[in-house]
DNA sequence: CAGTGGTCTAGACCACAGT
DNA sequence: CTGTGGTCTAGACCACTGA
């Protein structure tokens, strides 16, 4: 029987299931996850497959494995989880994050600073630009500008990106999944547009992240710059 | 025959070998690594073992895997690689990094701010404190303070930590290896001791990282805070 | 088409934690 | 001692790339 949209590999499904269990408190910090052998029996998968799923949880900082003991759930992350690859929202106080579009998607030429990083294929297409402001408890926390090549993105310019995950949109509507990337971080002083949007005084220390994402679509990269105030919330990530 | 100190698992040896090859230019950016099947033949290991080794290279941002094509070596990282777990020095311009001890190791009581994070066993021991300044091209770039529980660390207080990797010392002399951890990042304004050590003007935006490390020694954690100026060098890491 | 990496199975032996 | 995670073998089928 054709199973249609069962695209997610089994170890990934396990990962999602366990992550959900952790988020919902089924497994509390300090608790042990079921052992690998037990998970193996429960889900009808072999241990290497189970281990692949648990490995993702380790990478994302959800659990720690201790030989002879088990997989221990780590204490809840308190900061903003944009250091790791997953979408931003993964580890935030639930429902408290608002996302407001500042500049709706438009076509632009590529900025000169990025041109040397771009692949030849991406350079032949124009660039989709959009920017959004993210608020926690109605307080602006960070502002993000995204640039992506306008290649096979039908209807993207008319998408509504308020309170919507960009990663989710790319995955669901265009089959683009992020597979890797790199980031650079600097501390700068707030000024101009950034200072206004984040509602801080001129010169306030601000975190700036420049990220480049690799995707499952060959030679398709995209780029995000983030400006983040860290007086109330800090950035947190696994090592 | 007893093989003595062959503690390193085979996938880890493969990882070290390939990483060395990348650093030394045997594999240049854009090049393909030998395929998994070829590595399997070359090293006499099965493919899952090879894949485990390559997986580490992916996590550290050295390579990218493309299905149907191979493992592509990524372009060299340019910034300071202290975002990932590996020692700091891994991706710096070779030989340009100097490390100067500011405060040699001394015993101290634990700072109050850390007490709630500490395990009960760690609290029963005093805390070893040390701090170091790191310079690139004779320019101070970041300052780091380290706190670790004084448990089974014979002779640590008299170690010379100038131009020496702390991670290497812990591993070689005490068998302590870092297995994971978490970090928090904020942007702050430079002042006081930090401002003097980093030789910047008062209020200059500075990056502050607070890291906590987990180790292979049960319940043994340690902590590092880093203050980093990012005007000349930025921090870089894989996603 | 042959070769690549992605996923998965079904076992094995080991070092280590807790009892 | 039993059960845990850590490492490893020896295969299998798949989706995808490039010629």
Coordinates of C-alpha atoms (C1' of nucleotides) in Angstrom, one line a residue:
Chain A
X1 CA 0.0 0.0 0.0
X2 CA 1.3 3.5 -0.8
X3 CA 1.7 5.2 2.5
X4 CA 1.5 8.6 0.9
X5 CA 3.2 11.2 3.1
X6 CA 5.1 9.1 5.6
X7 CA 8.3 10.9 4.7
X8 CA 9.7 11.2 8.2
X9 CA 12.2 8.5 8.9
X10 CA 11.5 6.3 11.9
X11 CA 14.3 7.6 14.1
X12 CA 13.0 11.1 13.5
X13 CA 9.5 10.2 14.5
X14 CA 10.9 8.7 17.7
X15 CA 12.8 11.9 18.3
X16 CA 9.7 14.0 17.8
X17 CA 7.7 11.7 20.1
X18 CA 10.2 11.8 22.9
X19 CA 10.8 15.6 22.5
X20 CA 7.0 16.1 22.9
X21 CA 7.0 13.9 26.0
X22 CA 9.7 16.1 27.5
X23 CA 8.0 19.3 26.6
X24 CA 4.7 18.1 28.0
X25 CA 6.3 17.0 31.3
X26 CA 5.8 13.3 30.7
X27 CA 9.5 13.1 31.3
X28 CA 10.6 15.6 33.9
X29 CA 14.2 17.0 34.4
X30 CA 16.2 14.4 36.2
X31 CA 14.0 11.5 35.1
X32 CA 15.2 8.6 33.1
X33 CA 13.9 8.0 29.6
X34 CA 13.0 4.3 28.9
X35 CA 16.1 2.4 28.2
X36 CA 17.2 1.8 24.7
X37 CA 16.2 -1.9 24.9
X38 CA 12.8 -0.9 26.2
X39 CA 12.3 1.7 23.5
X40 CA 13.4 -0.9 21.0
X41 CA 10.7 -3.3 22.2
X42 CA 8.0 -0.6 22.5
X43 CA 8.5 0.9 19.0
X44 CA 9.5 -2.3 17.2
X45 CA 12.8 -0.8 16.1
X46 CA 16.3 -2.1 16.5
X47 CA 18.7 -0.5 18.9
X48 CA 20.8 1.4 16.3
X49 CA 17.7 3.1 15.1
X50 CA 16.7 4.0 18.6
X51 CA 20.2 5.3 19.3
X52 CA 20.0 7.5 16.2
X53 CA 16.9 9.1 17.5
X54 CA 18.3 9.6 21.0
X55 CA 21.4 11.0 19.4
X56 CA 19.4 13.9 18.1
X57 CA 18.0 14.6 21.6
X58 CA 21.6 14.7 22.9
X59 CA 22.7 17.1 20.1
X60 CA 19.8 19.4 20.9
X61 CA 20.6 19.3 24.6
X62 CA 17.4 17.6 25.8
X63 CA 19.0 14.6 27.4
X64 CA 22.3 13.3 28.6
X65 CA 23.3 9.7 28.4
X66 CA 25.1 8.0 31.3
X67 CA 26.5 4.6 30.8
X68 CA 25.2 2.0 33.2
X69 CA 22.4 4.3 34.2
X70 CA 20.3 5.6 31.3
X71 CA 19.2 8.7 29.4
X72 CA 18.7 11.5 31.8
X73 CA 16.4 14.4 30.9
X74 CA 18.3 17.7 31.4
X75 CA 16.8 20.7 33.1
X76 CA 14.7 22.9 31.0
X77 CA 16.5 25.5 29.0
X78 CA 15.5 29.0 30.1
X79 CA 17.0 31.2 27.3
X80 CA 16.2 31.7 23.7
X81 CA 17.3 28.7 21.6
X82 CA 18.4 30.3 18.5
X83 CA 22.0 29.1 18.8
X84 CA 21.1 25.7 17.5
X85 CA 19.7 24.8 14.2
X86 CA 16.1 24.2 15.1
X87 CA 13.6 27.0 14.7
X88 CA 13.7 29.7 17.3
X89 CA 10.5 28.9 19.1
X90 CA 11.5 25.4 20.3
X91 CA 12.5 26.3 23.8
X92 CA 10.5 29.4 24.6
X93 CA 7.8 29.9 27.2
X94 CA 4.8 28.5 25.4
X95 CA 2.6 30.8 23.5
X96 CA 4.5 33.9 24.7
X97 CA 6.3 34.5 21.4
X98 CA 4.7 36.9 18.8
X99 CA 6.1 37.4 15.4
X100 CA 5.4 40.6 13.4
X101 CA 6.3 41.1 9.8
X102 CA 8.2 44.4 9.4
X103 CA 9.0 44.1 5.7
X104 CA 6.8 41.7 3.8
X105 CA 8.6 39.5 1.2
X106 CA 9.9 41.6 -1.8
X107 CA 12.3 40.9 -4.6
X108 CA 15.6 42.7 -4.4
X109 CA 19.1 42.5 -5.9
X110 CA 21.6 40.6 -3.7
X111 CA 23.5 42.9 -1.3
X112 CA 27.1 43.3 -2.3
X113 CA 28.4 41.9 1.0
X114 CA 26.9 38.5 0.3
X115 CA 27.8 38.1 -3.3
X116 CA 31.1 36.3 -2.7
X117 CA 29.4 33.7 -0.6
X118 CA 26.7 32.9 -3.2
X119 CA 26.8 30.0 -5.6
X120 CA 26.6 30.7 -9.3
X121 CA 23.1 29.3 -9.6
X122 CA 21.8 31.5 -6.8
X123 CA 23.3 34.6 -8.3
X124 CA 21.2 34.1 -11.5
X125 CA 18.1 34.6 -9.4
X126 CA 17.0 37.6 -7.5
X127 CA 16.8 37.7 -3.8
X128 CA 13.7 37.5 -1.7
X129 CA 13.9 39.8 1.3
X130 CA 11.8 39.8 4.4
X131 CA 12.2 41.0 8.0
X132 CA 10.3 40.3 11.2
X133 CA 10.3 41.4 14.7
X134 CA 9.9 38.9 17.5
X135 CA 8.3 39.8 20.8
X136 CA 8.1 38.0 24.1
X137 CA 5.4 39.2 26.5
X138 CA 4.9 42.1 24.1
X139 CA 8.5 43.2 24.6
X140 CA 10.6 43.3 21.4
X141 CA 13.5 40.9 21.8
X142 CA 15.0 40.3 18.4
X143 CA 14.7 41.5 14.9
X144 CA 15.6 39.2 12.0
X145 CA 16.2 39.8 8.3
X146 CA 16.1 36.9 5.9
X147 CA 17.5 36.6 2.3
X148 CA 16.7 33.7 0.1
X149 CA 17.2 32.9 -3.6
X150 CA 14.0 33.3 -5.6
X151 CA 14.2 29.8 -7.2
X152 CA 11.1 27.7 -7.4
X153 CA 9.2 29.5 -4.7
X154 CA 5.8 30.0 -6.3
X155 CA 3.5 32.3 -4.3
X156 CA 6.1 33.0 -1.7
X157 CA 5.8 36.7 -2.1
X158 CA 2.2 36.6 -1.0
X159 CA 2.6 34.4 2.1
X160 CA 1.6 35.7 5.4
X161 CA 4.5 35.2 7.8
X162 CA 2.9 36.7 10.9
X163 CA 3.2 34.2 13.8
X164 CA 4.3 31.5 11.4
X165 CA 7.5 29.5 11.4
X166 CA 9.6 30.3 8.3
X167 CA 11.2 26.9 8.6
X168 CA 7.8 25.2 8.8
X169 CA 6.6 27.1 5.8
X170 CA 9.6 26.2 3.7
X171 CA 9.3 22.6 4.7
X172 CA 5.6 22.2 4.2
X173 CA 5.0 24.3 1.1
X174 CA 8.2 23.9 -0.8
X175 CA 9.9 20.8 0.6
X176 CA 13.0 22.7 1.7
X177 CA 14.5 21.4 4.9
X178 CA 17.6 22.8 6.6
X179 CA 20.4 20.3 6.8
X180 CA 23.2 22.4 8.2
X181 CA 24.9 25.7 8.3
X182 CA 27.2 28.1 10.1
X183 CA 26.9 31.2 12.2
X184 CA 28.9 34.2 13.2
X185 CA 28.3 36.2 16.4
X186 CA 29.4 39.7 17.4
X187 CA 28.5 42.2 20.0
X188 CA 27.6 45.6 18.6
X189 CA 26.1 48.9 19.8
X190 CA 22.4 49.5 18.9
X191 CA 21.7 52.4 16.6
X192 CA 19.4 53.6 13.9
X193 CA 16.6 51.2 12.8
X194 CA 17.7 48.4 15.1
X195 CA 17.8 50.7 18.1
X196 CA 14.2 51.9 17.3
X197 CA 12.8 48.4 16.6
X198 CA 14.3 46.9 19.8
X199 CA 13.3 49.9 21.8
X200 CA 16.7 50.4 23.5
X201 CA 18.8 53.5 24.0
X202 CA 21.5 54.4 21.6
X203 CA 24.7 52.3 22.0
X204 CA 23.1 49.5 24.1
X205 CA 25.1 46.3 23.7
X206 CA 23.3 44.0 21.2
X207 CA 24.0 40.6 19.9
X208 CA 24.3 40.2 16.2
X209 CA 24.1 36.7 14.6
X210 CA 24.7 36.0 10.9
X211 CA 23.6 32.6 9.9
X212 CA 23.9 30.8 6.6
X213 CA 21.7 27.7 6.1
X214 CA 22.3 24.7 3.9
X215 CA 19.3 22.8 2.7
X216 CA 18.3 19.5 1.2
X217 CA 17.8 21.3 -2.1
X218 CA 21.2 21.2 -3.9
X219 CA 23.1 24.4 -4.0
X220 CA 20.2 26.2 -2.3
X221 CA 21.4 28.3 0.7
X222 CA 19.7 31.1 2.5
X223 CA 20.8 33.7 5.0
X224 CA 19.5 35.3 8.2
X225 CA 20.8 38.1 10.3
X226 CA 19.5 38.5 13.8
X227 CA 19.8 41.5 16.2
X228 CA 19.0 40.5 19.7
X229 CA 18.8 42.4 23.0
X230 CA 20.0 40.2 25.9
X231 CA 19.2 42.3 29.0
X232 CA 16.1 40.3 29.9
X233 CA 16.6 37.0 28.0
X234 CA 19.9 35.4 27.0
X235 CA 20.7 33.0 24.2
X236 CA 21.1 29.4 25.2
X237 CA 22.4 26.4 23.4
X238 CA 23.9 23.0 23.7
X239 CA 27.7 22.5 23.2
Chain B
X1 CA 48.7 -8.9 23.4
X2 CA 47.6 -6.1 25.8
X3 CA 47.4 -3.0 23.7
X4 CA 47.9 -0.7 26.6
X5 CA 46.6 2.8 25.8
X6 CA 44.5 2.2 22.7
X7 CA 41.6 3.8 24.4
X8 CA 40.4 5.8 21.4
X9 CA 37.5 4.0 19.6
X10 CA 38.0 3.4 15.9
X11 CA 35.5 5.9 14.7
X12 CA 37.2 8.5 16.8
X13 CA 40.6 7.6 15.3
X14 CA 39.1 7.9 11.8
X15 CA 37.7 11.3 12.8
X16 CA 41.1 12.5 14.0
X17 CA 42.8 11.2 10.9
X18 CA 40.4 12.9 8.5
X19 CA 40.4 16.1 10.5
X20 CA 44.2 16.2 10.3
X21 CA 44.0 15.7 6.6
X22 CA 41.7 18.6 6.3
X23 CA 43.8 20.9 8.4
X24 CA 46.9 20.0 6.5
X25 CA 45.3 20.6 3.2
X26 CA 45.3 17.0 2.0
X27 CA 41.6 17.6 1.5
X28 CA 40.9 21.2 0.3
X29 CA 37.6 23.1 0.6
X30 CA 35.3 21.8 -2.1
X31 CA 37.1 18.5 -2.4
X32 CA 35.4 15.2 -1.9
X33 CA 36.5 12.9 0.9
X34 CA 36.8 9.3 -0.1
X35 CA 33.4 7.7 -0.3
X36 CA 32.1 5.7 2.7
X37 CA 32.6 2.5 0.9
X38 CA 36.1 3.4 0.0
X39 CA 37.0 4.4 3.6
X40 CA 35.4 1.2 4.7
X41 CA 37.8 -0.8 2.5
X42 CA 40.8 1.4 3.4
X43 CA 40.5 1.2 7.1
X44 CA 38.9 -2.3 7.4
X45 CA 35.8 -1.0 9.2
X46 CA 32.2 -1.4 8.3
X47 CA 30.1 1.4 7.0
X48 CA 28.2 2.2 10.2
X49 CA 31.5 2.8 11.9
X50 CA 32.8 5.0 9.1
X51 CA 29.5 6.9 9.2
X52 CA 29.9 7.5 12.9
X53 CA 33.3 9.1 12.3
X54 CA 32.0 11.2 9.5
X55 CA 29.1 12.2 11.6
X56 CA 31.5 13.9 14.0
X57 CA 33.1 15.9 11.2
X58 CA 29.6 17.0 10.1
X59 CA 28.7 18.1 13.7
X60 CA 31.9 20.1 13.9
X61 CA 31.2 21.8 10.6
X62 CA 34.2 20.3 8.7
X63 CA 32.3 18.6 6.0
X64 CA 28.9 18.4 4.4
X65 CA 27.4 15.3 3.0
X66 CA 25.4 15.3 -0.2
X67 CA 23.5 12.2 -1.2
X68 CA 24.6 10.8 -4.6
X69 CA 27.7 12.8 -4.5
X70 CA 29.8 12.5 -1.5
X71 CA 31.3 14.2 1.6
X72 CA 32.3 17.8 0.6
X73 CA 34.9 19.6 2.7
X74 CA 33.6 23.0 3.8
X75 CA 35.5 26.2 3.4
X76 CA 37.8 27.0 6.3
X77 CA 36.2 28.7 9.3
X78 CA 37.6 32.2 9.8
X79 CA 36.4 33.2 13.2
X80 CA 37.1 31.9 16.7
X81 CA 35.6 28.5 17.3
X82 CA 34.6 28.7 20.9
X83 CA 30.9 28.2 20.2
X84 CA 31.3 24.5 19.8
X85 CA 32.6 22.1 22.3
X86 CA 36.1 21.5 21.1
X87 CA 38.9 23.5 22.6
X88 CA 39.2 27.1 21.5
X89 CA 42.3 26.8 19.4
X90 CA 41.0 24.3 16.8
X91 CA 40.2 26.8 14.1
X92 CA 42.5 29.7 14.7
X93 CA 45.3 31.0 12.5
X94 CA 48.0 28.5 13.4
X95 CA 50.5 29.5 16.1
X96 CA 49.1 33.0 16.5
X97 CA 47.3 32.3 19.8
X98 CA 49.0 33.1 23.1
X99 CA 47.5 32.2 26.4
X100 CA 48.6 34.1 29.5
X101 CA 47.7 33.2 33.1
X102 CA 46.2 36.1 34.9
X103 CA 45.3 34.4 38.1
X104 CA 47.1 31.1 38.8
X105 CA 45.0 28.3 40.2
X106 CA 43.9 28.9 43.8
X107 CA 41.3 27.4 46.2
X108 CA 38.2 29.5 46.8
X109 CA 34.7 29.0 48.1
X110 CA 32.1 28.6 45.4
X111 CA 30.5 31.9 44.3
X112 CA 26.9 32.2 45.5
X113 CA 25.5 32.6 42.0
X114 CA 26.7 29.1 41.1
X115 CA 25.6 27.2 44.2
X116 CA 22.1 26.3 42.9
X117 CA 23.6 24.7 39.8
X118 CA 26.1 22.6 41.7
X119 CA 25.6 18.9 42.6
X120 CA 25.7 17.9 46.3
X121 CA 29.0 16.2 45.9
X122 CA 30.7 19.2 44.2
X123 CA 29.5 21.4 47.0
X124 CA 31.4 19.4 49.6
X125 CA 34.7 20.3 47.8
X126 CA 36.2 23.7 47.5
X127 CA 36.5 25.3 44.1
X128 CA 39.6 25.8 42.0
X129 CA 39.7 29.2 40.4
X130 CA 41.9 30.3 37.5
X131 CA 41.8 32.9 34.8
X132 CA 43.6 33.4 31.6
X133 CA 43.9 36.0 28.9
X134 CA 44.1 34.9 25.2
X135 CA 45.8 37.0 22.6
X136 CA 45.9 36.8 18.9
X137 CA 48.8 38.6 17.2
X138 CA 49.6 40.1 20.6
X139 CA 46.1 41.7 20.8
X140 CA 44.0 40.6 23.8
X141 CA 40.8 39.0 22.3
X142 CA 39.2 37.3 25.2
X143 CA 39.5 36.7 28.9
X144 CA 38.3 33.5 30.6
X145 CA 37.6 32.5 34.2
X146 CA 37.3 28.8 35.1
X147 CA 35.8 27.2 38.1
X148 CA 36.2 23.5 38.8
X149 CA 35.5 21.3 41.9
X150 CA 38.7 20.3 43.7
X151 CA 38.0 16.6 43.7
X152 CA 40.8 14.2 42.8
X153 CA 43.0 16.8 41.1
X154 CA 46.4 16.1 42.7
X155 CA 49.0 18.8 41.9
X156 CA 46.6 20.8 39.8
X157 CA 47.3 24.0 41.8
X158 CA 50.9 24.0 40.7
X159 CA 50.3 23.3 37.0
X160 CA 51.6 25.8 34.5
X161 CA 48.7 26.8 32.3
X162 CA 50.5 29.3 30.0
X163 CA 50.0 28.4 26.4
X164 CA 48.5 25.0 27.4
X165 CA 45.2 23.6 26.6
X166 CA 43.1 23.2 29.8
X167 CA 41.1 20.5 28.1
X168 CA 44.3 18.7 27.1
X169 CA 45.6 18.9 30.6
X170 CA 42.4 17.6 32.2
X171 CA 42.3 14.7 29.7
X172 CA 46.0 13.7 29.9
X173 CA 46.8 14.2 33.5
X174 CA 43.4 13.5 35.1
X175 CA 41.4 11.4 32.6
X176 CA 38.7 14.0 32.5
X177 CA 37.0 14.3 29.1
X178 CA 34.2 16.7 28.3
X179 CA 31.1 14.9 27.1
X180 CA 28.7 17.8 26.7
X181 CA 27.4 21.0 28.2
X182 CA 25.4 24.1 27.7
X183 CA 26.2 27.8 27.2
X184 CA 24.5 31.1 27.6
X185 CA 25.4 34.2 25.6
X186 CA 24.8 37.9 26.3
X187 CA 26.1 41.2 25.0
X188 CA 27.3 43.6 27.7
X189 CA 29.2 46.8 28.0
X190 CA 32.9 46.5 29.0
X191 CA 33.9 48.0 32.3
X192 CA 36.3 47.6 35.2
X193 CA 38.7 44.7 35.1
X194 CA 37.3 43.3 31.9
X195 CA 37.6 46.7 30.1
X196 CA 41.3 47.0 31.2
X197 CA 42.3 43.4 30.3
X198 CA 40.7 43.6 26.9
X199 CA 42.1 47.1 26.3
X200 CA 38.8 48.7 25.1
X201 CA 37.1 51.9 26.0
X202 CA 34.4 51.9 28.7
X203 CA 31.1 50.6 27.5
X204 CA 32.4 48.9 24.4
X205 CA 30.0 46.0 23.4
X206 CA 31.5 42.8 24.6
X207 CA 30.3 39.2 24.2
X208 CA 29.9 37.2 27.4
X209 CA 29.6 33.4 27.4
X210 CA 28.8 31.3 30.4
X211 CA 29.5 27.6 29.8
X212 CA 28.9 24.6 31.9
X213 CA 30.6 21.4 31.0
X214 CA 29.7 17.8 31.7
X215 CA 32.4 15.2 31.9
X216 CA 32.9 11.5 31.8
X217 CA 33.6 11.6 35.5
X218 CA 30.2 11.1 37.1
X219 CA 28.6 14.2 38.6
X220 CA 31.7 16.2 37.9
X221 CA 30.9 19.5 36.2
X222 CA 32.9 22.6 35.7
X223 CA 32.3 26.2 34.5
X224 CA 33.9 28.8 32.4
X225 CA 32.9 32.4 31.7
X226 CA 34.4 34.2 28.7
X227 CA 34.5 37.9 27.9
X228 CA 35.3 38.4 24.2
X229 CA 35.7 41.5 22.1
X230 CA 34.4 41.0 18.6
X231 CA 35.5 44.0 16.7
X232 CA 38.4 42.3 14.9
X233 CA 37.4 38.6 15.2
X234 CA 33.9 37.2 15.5
X235 CA 32.8 33.9 17.0
X236 CA 32.0 31.2 14.5
X237 CA 30.4 27.8 14.9
X238 CA 28.4 25.1 13.1
X239 CA 24.7 25.0 13.5
Chain C
dC1 C1' 23.7 3.2 -15.4
dA2 C1' 27.0 2.7 -11.4
dG3 C1' 28.2 5.0 -7.3
dT4 C1' 26.9 7.9 -3.4
dG5 C1' 24.9 8.8 1.1
dG6 C1' 20.3 7.7 4.1
dT7 C1' 17.9 4.4 6.6
dC8 C1' 17.3 0.1 8.9
dT9 C1' 17.9 -4.8 10.6
dA10 C1' 19.7 -8.4 13.9
dG11 C1' 22.8 -9.6 16.1
dA12 C1' 27.6 -9.3 19.1
dC13 C1' 30.9 -8.0 23.0
dC14 C1' 32.4 -4.4 26.1
dA15 C1' 32.8 -1.0 30.3
dC16 C1' 30.3 0.7 33.8
dA17 C1' 26.3 1.8 37.5
dG18 C1' 23.5 0.2 41.0
dT19 C1' 21.9 -3.7 43.7
Chain D
dC1 C1' 24.8 -9.9 39.4
dT2 C1' 21.6 -7.6 36.0
dG3 C1' 20.7 -3.8 33.1
dT4 C1' 22.6 0.3 31.0
dG5 C1' 24.7 2.7 27.2
dG6 C1' 29.3 2.4 23.9
dT7 C1' 31.2 0.3 20.1
dC8 C1' 31.2 -2.7 16.1
dT9 C1' 30.0 -6.2 12.5
dA10 C1' 27.7 -7.7 8.0
dG11 C1' 24.6 -7.3 5.6
dA12 C1' 20.0 -5.0 3.2
dC13 C1' 17.1 -1.6 0.4
dC14 C1' 16.3 3.1 -0.8
dA15 C1' 16.7 8.0 -3.1
dC16 C1' 19.6 10.6 -5.4
dT17 C1' 23.7 12.3 -8.5
dG18 C1' 26.2 12.4 -12.5
dA19 C1' 27.9 10.4 -16.7

